Coordinates of C-alpha atoms in Angstrom, one line a residue:
M518 CA -11.2 -18.9 43.9
A519 CA -8.2 -18.4 41.5
E520 CA -9.5 -21.3 39.4
S521 CA -13.1 -20.2 39.5
A522 CA -11.9 -16.8 38.0
G523 CA -10.4 -18.6 35.0
I524 CA -10.7 -17.1 31.5
D525 CA -11.8 -19.3 28.6
L526 CA -9.2 -20.0 25.9
P527 CA -9.8 -20.5 22.1
R528 CA -11.8 -23.6 21.4
V529 CA -11.6 -25.3 24.9
G530 CA -9.8 -24.9 28.2
A531 CA -9.2 -21.9 30.5
V532 CA -6.3 -20.0 32.0
S533 CA -6.1 -18.8 35.6
V534 CA -3.6 -17.3 38.0
S535 CA -3.6 -20.5 40.2
F536 CA -0.1 -21.2 38.8
T537 CA 1.2 -18.6 41.4
I538 CA -0.6 -20.3 44.4
I539 CA 0.4 -23.9 43.5
F540 CA 4.0 -22.9 42.7
A541 CA 4.2 -21.1 46.1
A542 CA 2.9 -24.3 47.7
V543 CA 5.6 -26.3 45.9
L544 CA 8.2 -24.1 47.6
L545 CA 6.5 -24.0 51.0
F546 CA 5.4 -27.5 51.8
E547 CA 6.2 -31.2 51.6
P548 CA 5.0 -33.0 48.4
L549 CA 2.0 -34.7 50.1
T550 CA 0.7 -31.3 51.3
V551 CA 1.2 -29.8 47.8
I552 CA -0.8 -32.6 46.3
L553 CA -3.7 -32.0 48.7
I554 CA -3.7 -28.3 48.0
S555 CA -3.7 -29.0 44.3
L556 CA -6.6 -31.4 44.6
F557 CA -8.5 -28.9 46.7
M558 CA -8.0 -26.3 44.0
T559 CA -9.6 -28.5 41.4
V560 CA -12.9 -28.0 43.2
V561 CA -14.0 -25.1 41.0
W562 CA -17.2 -23.2 41.7
R563 CA -18.1 -22.7 38.0
D564 CA -17.7 -26.5 37.4
I565 CA -20.1 -27.1 40.3
K566 CA -22.5 -24.6 38.8
K567 CA -22.3 -26.3 35.4
K568 CA -22.6 -29.8 37.0
T569 CA -19.4 -31.0 35.3
S570 CA -19.1 -34.7 34.8
I571 CA -17.3 -36.9 37.4
F572 CA -15.0 -38.0 34.6
R573 CA -13.7 -34.4 34.1
W574 CA -13.2 -34.0 37.9
M575 CA -11.2 -37.2 38.0
V576 CA -9.0 -36.1 35.0
N577 CA -8.4 -32.7 36.5
G578 CA -7.6 -34.3 39.9
G579 CA -5.2 -36.8 38.3
I580 CA -3.4 -34.0 36.4
A581 CA -3.2 -31.8 39.6
V582 CA -1.7 -34.7 41.7
F583 CA 0.9 -35.5 39.0
D584 CA 2.2 -32.1 38.0
A585 CA 2.3 -30.4 41.4
G586 CA 3.6 -33.5 43.2
L587 CA 6.3 -34.0 40.6
A588 CA 7.4 -30.3 40.8
A589 CA 7.6 -30.5 44.6
L590 CA 9.6 -33.8 44.4
I591 CA 12.1 -32.3 42.0
Y592 CA 12.6 -29.2 44.0
Q593 CA 13.3 -31.2 47.2
K594 CA 15.4 -33.9 45.4
L595 CA 17.8 -31.1 44.4
N596 CA 18.7 -30.8 48.2
H597 CA 16.6 -27.7 48.8
P598 CA 14.2 -28.1 51.8
S599 CA 10.9 -26.2 51.8
F600 CA 10.8 -22.5 52.5
I601 CA 9.1 -23.2 55.9
T602 CA 11.8 -25.7 56.9
K603 CA 14.7 -23.4 56.1
G604 CA 13.0 -20.2 57.2
G605 CA 12.7 -18.6 53.8
L606 CA 15.3 -17.3 51.3
T607 CA 18.4 -15.4 52.3
Y608 CA 21.1 -13.8 50.2
L609 CA 23.3 -16.9 50.9
D610 CA 20.9 -19.1 48.9
F611 CA 21.9 -17.2 45.7
P612 CA 22.8 -18.2 43.0
S613 CA 22.5 -21.9 43.9
I614 CA 18.8 -21.7 44.5
L615 CA 18.0 -20.4 41.0
L616 CA 18.4 -23.8 39.2
P617 CA 16.0 -25.7 41.6
L618 CA 13.5 -22.9 41.3
A619 CA 13.7 -22.8 37.5
L620 CA 13.5 -26.6 37.2
A621 CA 10.5 -26.8 39.5
A622 CA 8.6 -24.1 37.6
I623 CA 9.5 -25.6 34.2
T624 CA 8.4 -29.1 35.3
Y625 CA 5.1 -27.9 36.7
F626 CA 4.4 -25.8 33.5
L627 CA 5.4 -28.5 31.0
V628 CA 3.8 -31.4 32.8
N629 CA 0.6 -29.5 33.5
T630 CA 0.1 -28.1 30.0
A631 CA 1.2 -31.3 28.3
L632 CA -1.4 -33.4 30.2
V633 CA -4.1 -30.9 29.7
S634 CA -3.4 -30.8 26.0
V635 CA -3.5 -34.6 25.7
A636 CA -6.9 -34.6 27.6
I637 CA -8.4 -31.9 25.4
G638 CA -6.9 -33.5 22.3
L639 CA -8.6 -36.8 23.1
I640 CA -11.9 -35.0 23.7
E641 CA -11.7 -32.7 20.6
K642 CA -10.0 -35.3 18.4
M643 CA -7.1 -32.9 17.7
H644 CA -3.4 -33.4 17.9
P645 CA -2.2 -32.5 21.5
L646 CA 0.8 -30.6 20.1
N647 CA -1.6 -28.4 18.1
I648 CA -3.7 -27.8 21.3
W649 CA -0.5 -26.9 23.2
V650 CA 0.7 -24.4 20.6
L651 CA -2.8 -22.9 20.3
N652 CA -3.5 -22.6 24.0
E653 CA -0.3 -22.7 26.0
R654 CA 2.8 -21.6 24.1
W655 CA 1.8 -17.9 24.0
T656 CA 1.3 -18.0 27.9
I657 CA 5.0 -18.7 28.6
P658 CA 6.0 -15.1 29.3
S659 CA 3.0 -14.7 31.7
K660 CA 3.8 -18.0 33.4
I661 CA 7.3 -16.7 34.1
F662 CA 5.7 -13.6 35.7
L663 CA 3.3 -15.8 37.7
A664 CA 6.2 -18.1 38.9
T665 CA 8.1 -15.0 40.1
L666 CA 4.9 -14.0 42.0
G667 CA 4.8 -17.5 43.5
I668 CA 8.3 -17.1 44.9
A669 CA 7.4 -13.8 46.4
L670 CA 4.2 -15.2 47.9
A671 CA 6.1 -18.1 49.5
Q672 CA 8.7 -15.7 50.9
L673 CA 6.1 -13.4 52.3
Y674 CA 4.2 -16.3 53.9
V675 CA 7.3 -17.4 55.7
S676 CA 8.4 -14.0 56.8
S677 CA 5.1 -12.3 57.6
G678 CA 2.4 -15.0 57.9
I679 CA -0.8 -15.7 56.0
S680 CA -2.0 -12.1 56.2
S681 CA 0.8 -11.0 53.9
I682 CA -0.8 -12.9 51.0
I683 CA -3.0 -9.8 50.4
L684 CA 0.1 -8.0 49.1
V685 CA 0.2 -10.4 46.2
V686 CA -3.5 -10.2 45.4
A687 CA -3.1 -6.9 43.4
P688 CA -0.5 -8.2 41.0
L689 CA -2.5 -11.4 40.5
L690 CA -5.6 -9.3 39.7
I691 CA -3.6 -7.3 37.2
A692 CA -2.3 -10.4 35.6
R693 CA -5.9 -11.9 35.3
E694 CA -7.2 -8.6 33.9
S695 CA -4.4 -8.6 31.3
F696 CA -5.5 -12.1 30.2
R697 CA -9.1 -11.1 30.1
V698 CA -8.5 -7.9 28.0
Y699 CA -6.3 -9.9 25.6
M700 CA -9.0 -12.6 25.1
R701 CA -11.8 -10.0 24.7
L702 CA -9.6 -8.1 22.1
K703 CA -9.1 -11.4 20.2
A704 CA -12.9 -12.1 20.3
A705 CA -13.5 -8.5 19.0
Y706 CA -11.2 -9.1 16.1
G707 CA -13.2 -12.2 15.2
D708 CA -16.5 -10.3 15.5
T709 CA -15.2 -7.6 13.2
V710 CA -14.3 -10.1 10.5
R711 CA -17.7 -11.9 10.8
A712 CA -19.4 -8.5 10.4
L713 CA -17.5 -7.8 7.2
I714 CA -18.4 -11.2 5.9
A715 CA -22.1 -10.6 6.6
S716 CA -21.9 -7.4 4.6
I717 CA -20.6 -9.3 1.6
E718 CA -23.2 -12.0 1.7
A719 CA -26.0 -9.5 2.1
K720 CA -25.3 -8.4 -1.5
D721 CA -25.4 -11.9 -3.0
S722 CA -27.6 -14.6 -1.4
Y723 CA -26.1 -17.3 -3.7
T724 CA -22.7 -16.9 -2.0
K725 CA -24.1 -17.1 1.5
G726 CA -21.8 -19.4 3.6
H727 CA -19.2 -19.4 0.8
S728 CA -16.5 -17.5 2.9
E729 CA -17.1 -19.7 6.0
R730 CA -16.8 -22.9 3.9
V731 CA -13.7 -21.7 2.2
A732 CA -12.2 -20.8 5.5
D733 CA -12.9 -24.3 6.9
Y734 CA -11.3 -26.0 3.8
V735 CA -8.3 -23.7 4.1
E736 CA -7.8 -24.3 7.8
L737 CA -7.9 -28.1 7.3
A738 CA -5.5 -27.9 4.3
A739 CA -3.2 -25.5 6.2
R740 CA -3.0 -27.9 9.2
K741 CA -2.1 -30.8 6.8
M742 CA 0.6 -28.6 5.2
R743 CA 1.9 -27.9 8.8
F744 CA 1.4 -24.1 8.7
P745 CA 2.5 -22.7 12.1
E746 CA -0.4 -23.2 14.6
N747 CA 0.0 -19.7 16.0
E748 CA -0.8 -18.4 12.5
M749 CA -4.2 -20.2 12.2
D750 CA -6.3 -17.2 13.2
L751 CA -4.8 -15.0 10.5
I752 CA -5.1 -17.9 8.0
K753 CA -8.8 -18.1 8.7
Y754 CA -9.2 -14.4 8.6
A755 CA -7.5 -14.3 5.2
A756 CA -9.7 -17.1 3.8
L757 CA -12.9 -15.4 5.3
L758 CA -12.0 -12.0 3.7
H759 CA -10.7 -13.2 0.3
D760 CA -13.8 -11.8 -1.4
L761 CA -14.2 -8.6 0.7
G762 CA -13.7 -6.4 -2.4
K763 CA -17.1 -7.6 -3.8
I764 CA -18.6 -5.0 -1.5
G765 CA -17.5 -2.5 -4.1
I766 CA -19.0 -4.3 -7.1
P767 CA -22.6 -3.3 -8.2
R768 CA -25.2 -5.8 -7.2
R769 CA -26.6 -6.0 -10.7
I770 CA -23.3 -7.5 -11.8
L771 CA -22.8 -9.8 -8.8
C772 CA -26.3 -11.3 -9.1
K773 CA -26.5 -11.3 -12.9
P774 CA -28.2 -14.6 -13.8
S775 CA -26.6 -14.8 -17.3
Q776 CA -23.1 -14.6 -18.7
L777 CA -21.2 -11.4 -17.8
S778 CA -20.2 -9.0 -20.6
S779 CA -16.5 -8.2 -21.0
D780 CA -17.0 -4.8 -19.2
E781 CA -18.8 -6.5 -16.3
Y782 CA -16.1 -9.2 -16.0
E783 CA -13.5 -6.4 -15.9
S784 CA -15.5 -4.9 -12.9
I785 CA -15.5 -8.3 -11.1
K786 CA -11.8 -8.6 -11.6
K787 CA -11.2 -5.4 -9.6
H788 CA -12.6 -7.0 -6.4
S789 CA -9.2 -8.3 -5.2
E790 CA -7.7 -4.8 -5.6
I791 CA -10.7 -3.2 -3.8
G792 CA -10.5 -5.8 -1.0
A793 CA -6.8 -5.0 -0.4
E794 CA -7.5 -1.3 -0.5
L795 CA -10.2 -1.7 2.1
L796 CA -8.0 -3.6 4.5
K797 CA -4.7 -1.8 4.1
D798 CA -5.4 0.5 7.0
V799 CA -6.6 -2.2 9.4
D800 CA -3.5 -3.0 11.4
F801 CA -4.4 -6.5 12.7
L802 CA -5.4 -7.6 9.1
R803 CA -2.5 -6.2 7.3
S804 CA -0.8 -9.6 6.9
V805 CA -3.8 -11.0 5.0
L806 CA -3.4 -8.4 2.2
P807 CA -1.2 -10.6 -0.1
V808 CA -3.9 -13.4 0.0
V809 CA -6.7 -11.0 -0.8
E810 CA -4.7 -9.4 -3.6
S811 CA -3.5 -12.7 -5.1
H812 CA -6.2 -15.3 -4.7
H813 CA -7.2 -15.1 -8.4
E814 CA -3.6 -15.4 -9.8
Y815 CA -3.1 -18.5 -11.9
Y816 CA -0.1 -20.7 -11.5
N817 CA 0.7 -20.2 -15.2
G818 CA 0.4 -16.4 -14.9
M819 CA -3.0 -16.3 -16.8
G820 CA -5.0 -15.1 -13.8
Y821 CA -5.6 -11.5 -12.7
G822 CA -4.3 -9.3 -9.9
A823 CA -0.6 -8.2 -10.3
G824 CA 0.0 -10.8 -13.0
I825 CA 2.4 -12.9 -11.0
R826 CA 2.9 -16.7 -11.5
G827 CA 4.2 -19.9 -9.9
E828 CA 6.1 -19.6 -6.7
S829 CA 5.8 -15.8 -6.8
I830 CA 2.2 -16.2 -5.7
P831 CA 2.0 -16.5 -1.8
M832 CA 1.5 -20.1 -0.7
L833 CA -1.6 -19.3 1.3
A834 CA -3.1 -17.5 -1.7
R835 CA -2.6 -20.7 -3.7
V836 CA -4.4 -22.7 -1.0
V837 CA -7.3 -20.2 -0.9
S838 CA -7.5 -20.2 -4.7
V839 CA -8.1 -24.0 -4.7
A840 CA -10.6 -23.9 -1.8
D841 CA -12.4 -21.0 -3.4
A842 CA -12.8 -22.7 -6.8
F843 CA -13.8 -26.0 -5.2
D844 CA -16.6 -24.4 -3.1
A845 CA -17.7 -22.3 -6.1
M846 CA -18.0 -25.4 -8.3
T847 CA -19.9 -27.4 -5.7
S848 CA -22.3 -24.6 -4.8
L849 CA -25.6 -23.6 -6.5
R850 CA -25.3 -20.4 -8.6
S851 CA -28.0 -18.4 -10.4
Y852 CA -26.6 -19.5 -13.7
R853 CA -25.9 -23.2 -13.1
E854 CA -26.4 -26.3 -10.9
P855 CA -23.7 -27.4 -8.4
M856 CA -21.1 -30.0 -9.4
T857 CA -20.7 -33.2 -7.2
F858 CA -17.5 -33.4 -5.1
P859 CA -15.9 -36.0 -7.4
E860 CA -16.6 -33.8 -10.4
A861 CA -15.2 -30.7 -8.8
A862 CA -12.1 -32.7 -7.6
A863 CA -11.5 -34.0 -11.1
E864 CA -11.7 -30.4 -12.4
L865 CA -9.1 -29.3 -9.9
L866 CA -6.8 -32.1 -11.1
Y867 CA -7.4 -31.1 -14.7
C868 CA -6.4 -27.5 -14.0
S869 CA -3.5 -28.4 -11.7
G870 CA -0.2 -27.0 -13.0
S871 CA -2.0 -24.4 -15.1
Q872 CA -4.6 -22.6 -12.9
F873 CA -3.6 -24.2 -9.6
D874 CA -0.5 -25.3 -7.9
K875 CA -0.5 -29.1 -8.4
D876 CA 1.1 -29.8 -5.0
V877 CA -1.7 -27.8 -3.3
V878 CA -4.4 -29.6 -5.3
K879 CA -2.9 -33.0 -4.3
I880 CA -2.9 -32.1 -0.6
F881 CA -6.4 -30.5 -0.8
I882 CA -7.9 -33.7 -2.3
E883 CA -6.0 -35.9 0.2
M884 CA -7.5 -33.7 3.0
L885 CA -11.0 -34.1 1.6
G886 CA -10.5 -37.9 1.6
E887 CA -9.1 -37.9 5.2
E888 CA -12.0 -35.8 6.4
G889 CA -14.5 -38.2 4.8
K890 CA -15.9 -35.5 2.5
L891 CA -14.7 -37.3 -0.7
D892 CA -14.3 -40.8 -1.9
V893 CA -11.0 -40.3 -3.7
G894 CA -11.6 -43.5 -5.7
S895 CA -14.7 -42.0 -7.2
I896 CA -12.8 -39.2 -9.1
S897 CA -12.9 -39.7 -12.8
F898 CA -9.6 -38.3 -14.0
K899 CA -9.5 -36.3 -17.1
I900 CA -6.3 -37.3 -19.0
E901 CA -5.0 -34.4 -21.0
T902 CA -4.0 -35.8 -24.4
D903 CA -1.8 -33.9 -26.9
E904 CA -5.0 -32.9 -28.7
D905 CA -6.5 -31.5 -25.5
K906 CA -3.3 -29.5 -24.8
W907 CA -3.4 -28.2 -28.4
N908 CA -7.1 -27.2 -28.0
R909 CA -6.4 -25.6 -24.7
F910 CA -3.5 -23.7 -26.2
Q911 CA -5.7 -22.5 -29.1
Y912 CA -8.5 -21.5 -26.7
E913 CA -6.1 -19.5 -24.4
D914 CA -4.4 -17.9 -27.4
K915 CA -7.8 -17.0 -29.0
K916 CA -9.0 -15.6 -25.7
E917 CA -5.8 -13.5 -25.4
R918 CA -6.1 -12.2 -29.0
E919 CA -9.8 -11.4 -28.4
E920 CA -8.9 -9.4 -25.4
V921 CA -6.2 -7.5 -27.3
E922 CA -8.7 -6.8 -30.1
E923 CA -11.3 -5.6 -27.6
R924 CA -8.8 -3.2 -26.1
K925 CA -7.9 -1.9 -29.6
V926 CA -11.6 -1.3 -30.4
E927 CA -12.1 0.5 -27.1
E928 CA -9.1 2.7 -27.7
T929 CA -10.2 3.5 -31.2
Q930 CA -13.7 4.4 -29.9
E931 CA -12.2 6.7 -27.3
K932 CA -10.1 8.5 -29.9
K933 CA -13.1 8.8 -32.1
D934 CA -15.2 10.3 -29.3
D935 CA -12.4 12.7 -28.5
L936 CA -12.2 13.8 -32.1
E937 CA -16.0 14.3 -32.3
T938 CA -15.9 16.3 -29.2
N939 CA -13.2 18.5 -30.5
F940 CA -15.0 19.0 -33.8
E941 CA -18.2 20.0 -32.1
V942 CA -16.3 22.5 -30.0
K943 CA -14.7 24.0 -33.1
E944 CA -18.1 24.2 -34.8
D945 CA -19.5 26.1 -31.8
L946 CA -16.6 28.5 -31.9
L947 CA -17.1 29.2 -35.7
I948 CA -20.8 29.9 -35.1
I949 CA -19.9 32.4 -32.4
D950 CA -17.3 34.0 -34.7
D951 CA -19.9 34.3 -37.5
W952 CA -22.4 35.8 -35.1
E953 CA -19.9 38.4 -33.9
L954 CA -19.0 39.3 -37.5
E955 CA -22.6 39.9 -38.3

């Protein structure tokens, strides 16, 4: 019953309060009896309903035999007979009993979660350590609570009989409800992020799926770069929401089929600032703000945002920048055809060290090769000659000077408009004075 009321975990697997019952059995009975109880608990109603494969039953049974049996053996090998044999705990058992109890609980938890992670890793083709960190590490505090309940259950069983088990039911139900609320809250966070993404893509059909693809690239690259596994949810949220600020950009600019004017480009540049402003009051997304704000910063400082450069740009923002550019280049836009993957990869390499962090580009391209998305040997490298460097310098210098000139023209025009306005006001005042004199 405890296993049947399990709560699904992210990706695969489930968590239940059966830990309490099996750990109580470890303390109460001989190892053989513990193994039989564990095997019986693998018969889960929801698996019967789903007609789970015989292979899965055998795997679950094997894990149950090994983890519970080993925990019971360790407890008894430390010269502590079962609770039934010794008539339960007394104050004379403390503190010597604490070490066997702790070792039995730790053995059961580690062996069980390690074997389950290996089994899931083989099925899902993921590293077992990643599965363990994603699904099990955060449950350690709750497992300590469940083990304590298991000790209480075993003691109650010895002192008051099987009817006393009902006293432990309420704490178990509370523990299960806490798991369920946590998982539902986590799912609600994901639904909120997906709703925000849908609102962005509704404005521009050409970018449909862009955020999801960028998030997939970023997740793969982040795993290769060994970002902490428990940060993967926030990493995906950051990648999904990097363009959220485009909600505040007029559609006529976002969907313009021709080249943007300088004013329109200035409007587009504000989307990183708008995105950060929209998210700053959302508590669970506050840590993604640096990525949203900085994903258009260039490694050489020529990008936009706060004007930061190099290592000052958050690492995850540098990863998102590469993934964002790669997906944009390989996607159809209203103003151009998509590049091939080798062409886009070559462009990333060409811009590494200037627009992009060269280490991130290297890892990103390696990741594409390992995932079978890119034949790395097919990339035609652009070798930047001295002439190329000079041309690029001239281009960037010219662009910067043009921007300065544009700003000067705009400022001059604003001053001229102000003067004309003041002149018109003075003229109106003179007319009024003349009229009054007449």
